[in-house]
mmCIF file of C-alpha atoms in Angstrom:
data_model
loop_
_atom_site.group_PDB
_atom_site.id
_atom_site.type_symbol
_atom_site.label_atom_id
_atom_site.label_comp_id
_atom_site.label_asym_id
_atom_site.label_seq_id
_atom_site.Cartn_x
_atom_site.Cartn_y
_atom_site.Cartn_z
ATOM 1 C CA MET A 14 20.733 -39.276 1.598
ATOM 2 C CA THR A 15 19.872 -36.574 -0.945
ATOM 3 C CA GLU A 16 19.212 -33.190 0.643
ATOM 4 C CA ILE A 17 15.727 -31.806 0.081
ATOM 5 C CA PRO A 18 15.884 -28.502 -1.846
ATOM 6 C CA ALA A 19 14.593 -25.364 -0.159
ATOM 7 C CA LEU A 20 12.523 -24.597 -3.270
ATOM 8 C CA GLU A 21 11.539 -26.530 -6.394
ATOM 9 C CA THR A 22 9.262 -25.371 -9.158
ATOM 10 C CA ALA A 23 8.469 -27.723 -12.050
ATOM 11 C CA GLY A 24 6.772 -26.459 -15.213
ATOM 12 C CA VAL A 25 4.920 -23.756 -13.308
ATOM 13 C CA ARG A 26 2.371 -21.603 -15.171
ATOM 14 C CA LYS A 27 0.177 -18.681 -14.119
ATOM 15 C CA VAL A 28 -2.553 -17.109 -16.228
ATOM 16 C CA PHE A 29 -4.378 -13.889 -15.334
ATOM 17 C CA LYS A 30 -7.732 -12.909 -16.780
ATOM 18 C CA ALA A 31 -7.835 -9.557 -18.570
ATOM 19 C CA ALA A 32 -10.552 -7.548 -20.272
ATOM 20 C CA ASP A 33 -9.279 -8.563 -23.696
ATOM 21 C CA GLY A 34 -8.473 -12.185 -22.878
ATOM 22 C CA GLU A 35 -5.791 -13.986 -20.857
ATOM 23 C CA VAL A 36 -2.257 -12.986 -19.934
ATOM 24 C CA LEU A 37 0.335 -15.746 -19.483
ATOM 25 C CA ALA A 38 2.328 -14.294 -16.588
ATOM 26 C CA ILE A 39 4.478 -17.349 -15.776
ATOM 27 C CA ASP A 40 5.297 -19.754 -18.593
ATOM 28 C CA ASP A 41 6.757 -23.190 -17.818
ATOM 29 C CA VAL A 42 9.240 -22.118 -15.123
ATOM 30 C CA SER A 43 11.377 -24.814 -13.499
ATOM 31 C CA LEU A 44 13.791 -23.773 -10.786
ATOM 32 C CA THR A 45 15.645 -25.418 -7.896
ATOM 33 C CA LEU A 46 17.246 -23.677 -4.919
ATOM 34 C CA GLY A 47 19.329 -25.806 -2.615
ATOM 35 C CA ALA A 48 19.959 -24.969 1.022
ATOM 36 C CA GLY A 49 22.723 -22.392 1.206
ATOM 37 C CA GLU A 50 21.890 -20.656 -2.089
ATOM 38 C CA PHE A 51 21.305 -16.916 -2.488
ATOM 39 C CA VAL A 52 19.700 -16.291 -5.881
ATOM 40 C CA ALA A 53 18.858 -12.924 -7.449
ATOM 41 C CA LEU A 54 15.988 -12.809 -9.937
ATOM 42 C CA HIS A 55 15.993 -9.811 -12.278
ATOM 43 C CA GLY A 56 14.288 -8.603 -15.432
ATOM 44 C CA ALA A 57 12.110 -5.824 -16.793
ATOM 45 C CA SER A 58 9.037 -4.684 -14.875
ATOM 46 C CA GLY A 59 6.054 -6.899 -15.629
ATOM 47 C CA CYS A 60 8.101 -9.940 -16.652
ATOM 48 C CA GLY A 61 6.675 -12.119 -13.854
ATOM 49 C CA LYS A 62 9.321 -11.889 -11.123
ATOM 50 C CA SER A 63 7.036 -10.898 -8.258
ATOM 51 C CA THR A 64 4.331 -13.295 -9.437
ATOM 52 C CA LEU A 65 6.806 -16.167 -9.266
ATOM 53 C CA LEU A 66 7.886 -15.056 -5.782
ATOM 54 C CA LEU A 67 4.298 -15.048 -4.500
ATOM 55 C CA MET A 68 3.688 -18.470 -5.991
ATOM 56 C CA ALA A 69 6.875 -19.838 -4.413
ATOM 57 C CA GLY A 70 5.701 -18.599 -1.017
ATOM 58 C CA GLY A 71 2.295 -20.229 -1.102
ATOM 59 C CA LEU A 72 0.437 -16.943 -1.629
ATOM 60 C CA LEU A 73 -0.695 -17.370 -5.245
ATOM 61 C CA SER A 74 -1.851 -20.712 -6.660
ATOM 62 C CA PRO A 75 -0.257 -21.873 -9.941
ATOM 63 C CA ASP A 76 -2.432 -22.796 -12.910
ATOM 64 C CA GLY A 77 -0.087 -25.583 -13.897
ATOM 65 C CA GLY A 78 3.032 -27.352 -12.716
ATOM 66 C CA GLU A 79 4.098 -27.947 -9.129
ATOM 67 C CA ILE A 80 5.820 -26.033 -6.348
ATOM 68 C CA ARG A 81 7.563 -27.591 -3.374
ATOM 69 C CA VAL A 82 9.047 -25.758 -0.399
ATOM 70 C CA ALA A 83 11.289 -27.931 1.759
ATOM 71 C CA GLY A 84 9.876 -30.946 -0.066
ATOM 72 C CA GLU A 85 6.191 -30.167 0.495
ATOM 73 C CA ASN A 86 3.580 -28.749 -1.871
ATOM 74 C CA PRO A 87 1.829 -25.918 0.003
ATOM 75 C CA TYR A 88 -1.033 -25.932 -2.506
ATOM 76 C CA ALA A 89 -1.954 -29.475 -1.486
ATOM 77 C CA LEU A 90 -2.863 -28.084 1.960
ATOM 78 C CA GLY A 91 -6.061 -26.446 3.112
ATOM 79 C CA PRO A 92 -6.084 -22.679 3.815
ATOM 80 C CA GLU A 93 -5.316 -22.947 7.552
ATOM 81 C CA ALA A 94 -2.637 -25.593 7.103
ATOM 82 C CA ARG A 95 -1.082 -23.584 4.274
ATOM 83 C CA ALA A 96 -0.953 -20.453 6.449
ATOM 84 C CA ALA A 97 0.762 -22.454 9.201
ATOM 85 C CA PHE A 98 3.161 -23.916 6.629
ATOM 86 C CA ARG A 99 4.092 -20.431 5.392
ATOM 87 C CA ALA A 100 4.674 -19.232 8.957
ATOM 88 C CA GLU A 101 7.041 -22.135 9.592
ATOM 89 C CA LYS A 102 8.839 -22.585 6.278
ATOM 90 C CA ALA A 103 8.882 -19.216 4.451
ATOM 91 C CA GLY A 104 9.901 -15.697 5.417
ATOM 92 C CA PHE A 105 8.840 -12.691 3.337
ATOM 93 C CA VAL A 106 10.553 -9.312 2.902
ATOM 94 C CA PHE A 107 8.813 -6.729 0.702
ATOM 95 C CA GLN A 108 9.896 -3.347 -0.621
ATOM 96 C CA GLN A 109 6.908 -1.717 1.131
ATOM 97 C CA PHE A 110 7.606 -3.610 4.398
ATOM 98 C CA HIS A 111 3.964 -4.611 5.146
ATOM 99 C CA LEU A 112 4.347 -4.050 8.869
ATOM 100 C CA VAL A 113 1.210 -3.832 11.012
ATOM 101 C CA PRO A 114 0.857 -0.059 11.464
ATOM 102 C CA TYR A 115 -0.777 -0.054 14.905
ATOM 103 C CA LEU A 116 1.632 -2.549 16.526
ATOM 104 C CA GLY A 117 5.004 -1.747 18.038
ATOM 105 C CA VAL A 118 8.187 -3.185 16.581
ATOM 106 C CA LEU A 119 8.421 -6.099 19.036
ATOM 107 C CA ASP A 120 4.788 -7.061 18.479
ATOM 108 C CA ASN A 121 5.294 -6.909 14.705
ATOM 109 C CA LEU A 122 7.808 -9.712 15.145
ATOM 110 C CA LEU A 123 5.350 -11.596 17.341
ATOM 111 C CA VAL A 124 2.258 -10.955 15.230
ATOM 112 C CA SER A 125 1.565 -14.664 14.659
ATOM 113 C CA ASP A 126 1.577 -15.200 18.440
ATOM 114 C CA LEU A 127 -0.852 -12.318 18.899
ATOM 115 C CA ALA A 128 -3.162 -13.970 16.365
ATOM 116 C CA GLY A 129 -2.958 -17.283 18.221
ATOM 117 C CA ALA A 130 -1.182 -19.006 15.345
ATOM 118 C CA ASN A 131 1.626 -20.489 17.445
ATOM 119 C CA GLY A 132 1.218 -23.117 20.110
ATOM 120 C CA GLY A 133 3.687 -24.125 22.776
ATOM 121 C CA GLY A 134 1.978 -22.495 25.741
ATOM 122 C CA ALA A 135 3.466 -19.804 27.937
ATOM 123 C CA ALA A 136 6.987 -21.260 27.739
ATOM 124 C CA GLY A 137 6.878 -21.290 23.939
ATOM 125 C CA ARG A 138 5.604 -17.719 23.787
ATOM 126 C CA GLU A 139 8.333 -16.507 26.127
ATOM 127 C CA SER A 140 10.973 -18.319 24.064
ATOM 128 C CA ARG A 141 9.733 -16.556 20.927
ATOM 129 C CA ARG A 142 9.703 -13.229 22.759
ATOM 130 C CA GLU A 143 13.335 -13.759 23.708
ATOM 131 C CA LYS A 144 14.179 -14.607 20.100
ATOM 132 C CA ALA A 145 12.421 -11.441 18.948
ATOM 133 C CA ARG A 146 14.391 -9.351 21.415
ATOM 134 C CA SER A 147 17.615 -10.999 20.242
ATOM 135 C CA LEU A 148 16.836 -10.177 16.600
ATOM 136 C CA LEU A 149 16.031 -6.571 17.485
ATOM 137 C CA ALA A 150 19.383 -6.324 19.263
ATOM 138 C CA GLU A 151 21.139 -7.827 16.218
ATOM 139 C CA PHE A 152 19.585 -5.171 13.970
ATOM 140 C CA ASN A 153 20.277 -2.369 16.479
ATOM 141 C CA LEU A 154 16.558 -1.853 17.082
ATOM 142 C CA SER A 155 16.169 -2.651 20.794
ATOM 143 C CA HIS A 156 15.512 1.006 21.578
ATOM 144 C CA ARG A 157 12.664 0.951 19.042
ATOM 145 C CA ALA A 158 10.845 -2.101 20.464
ATOM 146 C CA GLY A 159 7.737 -0.130 21.502
ATOM 147 C CA HIS A 160 7.590 2.226 18.524
ATOM 148 C CA VAL A 161 4.971 1.867 15.772
ATOM 149 C CA PRO A 162 6.285 1.688 12.174
ATOM 150 C CA SER A 163 5.378 5.292 11.324
ATOM 151 C CA LYS A 164 7.933 6.447 13.899
ATOM 152 C CA LEU A 165 10.759 4.530 12.193
ATOM 153 C CA SER A 166 13.024 5.490 9.327
ATOM 154 C CA THR A 167 12.785 3.612 6.043
ATOM 155 C CA GLY A 168 15.922 1.635 6.847
ATOM 156 C CA GLU A 169 14.634 0.735 10.310
ATOM 157 C CA GLN A 170 11.336 -0.499 8.875
ATOM 158 C CA GLN A 171 13.134 -2.789 6.443
ATOM 159 C CA ARG A 172 15.318 -4.147 9.233
ATOM 160 C CA VAL A 173 12.158 -4.905 11.227
ATOM 161 C CA ALA A 174 10.682 -6.662 8.175
ATOM 162 C CA LEU A 175 13.773 -8.837 7.793
ATOM 163 C CA ALA A 176 13.852 -9.621 11.514
ATOM 164 C CA ARG A 177 10.217 -10.721 11.257
ATOM 165 C CA ALA A 178 11.084 -12.972 8.300
ATOM 166 C CA LEU A 179 13.775 -14.666 10.401
ATOM 167 C CA MET A 180 11.506 -15.338 13.377
ATOM 168 C CA GLY A 181 10.304 -18.762 12.275
ATOM 169 C CA ASP A 182 13.685 -20.260 11.294
ATOM 170 C CA PRO A 183 12.457 -20.477 7.670
ATOM 171 C CA ARG A 184 13.805 -22.810 5.010
ATOM 172 C CA LEU A 185 13.219 -20.134 2.388
ATOM 173 C CA ILE A 186 13.359 -16.334 2.447
ATOM 174 C CA LEU A 187 11.550 -14.570 -0.391
ATOM 175 C CA ALA A 188 12.610 -10.949 -0.784
ATOM 176 C CA ASP A 189 10.935 -8.584 -3.263
ATOM 177 C CA GLU A 190 13.127 -5.517 -3.949
ATOM 178 C CA PRO A 191 14.375 -5.481 -0.325
ATOM 179 C CA THR A 192 16.879 -2.672 -1.025
ATOM 180 C CA GLY A 193 14.723 -0.672 -3.436
ATOM 181 C CA ASN A 194 13.922 2.119 -0.958
ATOM 182 C CA LEU A 195 17.176 2.065 1.014
ATOM 183 C CA ASP A 196 20.346 4.110 1.152
ATOM 184 C CA ALA A 197 23.686 2.366 0.680
ATOM 185 C CA GLU A 198 24.307 1.813 4.405
ATOM 186 C CA ASN A 199 20.955 0.179 5.131
ATOM 187 C CA ALA A 200 21.059 -1.799 1.882
ATOM 188 C CA ALA A 201 24.410 -3.240 2.956
ATOM 189 C CA VAL A 202 22.927 -4.343 6.312
ATOM 190 C CA ILE A 203 20.038 -6.143 4.604
ATOM 191 C CA LEU A 204 22.210 -7.820 1.969
ATOM 192 C CA ASP A 205 24.788 -8.914 4.526
ATOM 193 C CA ARG A 206 22.110 -10.551 6.683
ATOM 194 C CA LEU A 207 20.523 -12.312 3.706
ATOM 195 C CA SER A 208 23.974 -13.550 2.678
ATOM 196 C CA ARG A 209 24.661 -14.861 6.169
ATOM 197 C CA PHE A 210 21.273 -16.582 6.308
ATOM 198 C CA ALA A 211 22.115 -18.470 3.113
ATOM 199 C CA ALA A 212 25.694 -19.169 4.151
ATOM 200 C CA ASP A 213 24.416 -20.831 7.320
ATOM 201 C CA GLY A 214 23.268 -23.646 5.023
ATOM 202 C CA LYS A 215 19.856 -24.309 6.555
ATOM 203 C CA GLY A 216 17.825 -22.330 4.024
ATOM 204 C CA ALA A 217 17.926 -20.395 0.776
ATOM 205 C CA VAL A 218 17.118 -16.872 -0.427
ATOM 206 C CA LEU A 219 15.245 -15.955 -3.608
ATOM 207 C CA MET A 220 15.423 -12.198 -4.160
ATOM 208 C CA VAL A 221 13.706 -10.127 -6.841
ATOM 209 C CA THR A 222 15.777 -7.035 -7.567
ATOM 210 C CA HIS A 223 16.738 -4.312 -10.013
ATOM 211 C CA ASP A 224 19.591 -3.231 -7.706
ATOM 212 C CA GLU A 225 23.091 -3.954 -9.029
ATOM 213 C CA ARG A 226 24.397 -4.033 -5.429
ATOM 214 C CA ALA A 227 21.903 -6.766 -4.602
ATOM 215 C CA LYS A 228 22.732 -8.797 -7.706
ATOM 216 C CA ALA A 229 26.413 -8.624 -6.792
ATOM 217 C CA ALA A 230 25.686 -9.897 -3.268
ATOM 218 C CA ALA A 231 23.861 -12.993 -4.534
ATOM 219 C CA GLY A 232 25.689 -16.167 -5.410
ATOM 220 C CA ARG A 233 23.620 -16.762 -8.550
ATOM 221 C CA SER A 234 21.671 -14.417 -10.824
ATOM 222 C CA LEU A 235 18.751 -15.406 -13.066
ATOM 223 C CA GLU A 236 16.870 -13.305 -15.606
ATOM 224 C CA MET A 237 13.185 -13.445 -16.479
ATOM 225 C CA ARG A 238 11.661 -12.298 -19.761
ATOM 226 C CA GLU A 239 7.956 -12.441 -20.519
ATOM 227 C CA GLY A 240 7.276 -15.019 -17.859
ATOM 228 C CA ARG A 241 10.182 -17.356 -18.620
ATOM 229 C CA LEU A 242 13.644 -17.886 -17.184
ATOM 230 C CA VAL A 243 16.331 -17.163 -19.783
#
């Protein structure tokens, strides 16, 4: 049986409205990531990298073409079903972390539970809490479990963001400049964990980066220019 790719895009287009007309941000992009792949996406600022990442994660609807994550088109789902799909299938890591500022580290990992987005009753919630604690221990953050993000270093915040992305056992991790604000030591931690996630073979990583260290860590590197893969 043919394995379902972690990500497929087919002829994807995205057009943004501007004061002087339209801007073609993504132009006929077709891309496949199989389970186990770690792909770096690079190119000049404004070439469409982050736009493609958001579209791949179900956060920005395409204006043409089709996107499938783990074999399913998230844009064929209603808003609530799409949000649940993202929580289950995709993990996001951003350069600016996007942690909830008033929640402690442990609760940032459990934010979907706090919002009532996960079922499973008390047993399911406790299982997820144990997983969150295990991830914090893996990233050497157990002693920070009750701290809000403003009390953490930059490297600690990015480790929390990656731990949160791993909470749902995703098929796809989408990372936008995950090492852009980090020193060499913390960058190495993030890249090693992304590499191990891909090597496990259950999911894939698509990473936007300008960082030569990050490109070297990926198994495949793709360049974008003016909205197209080259």
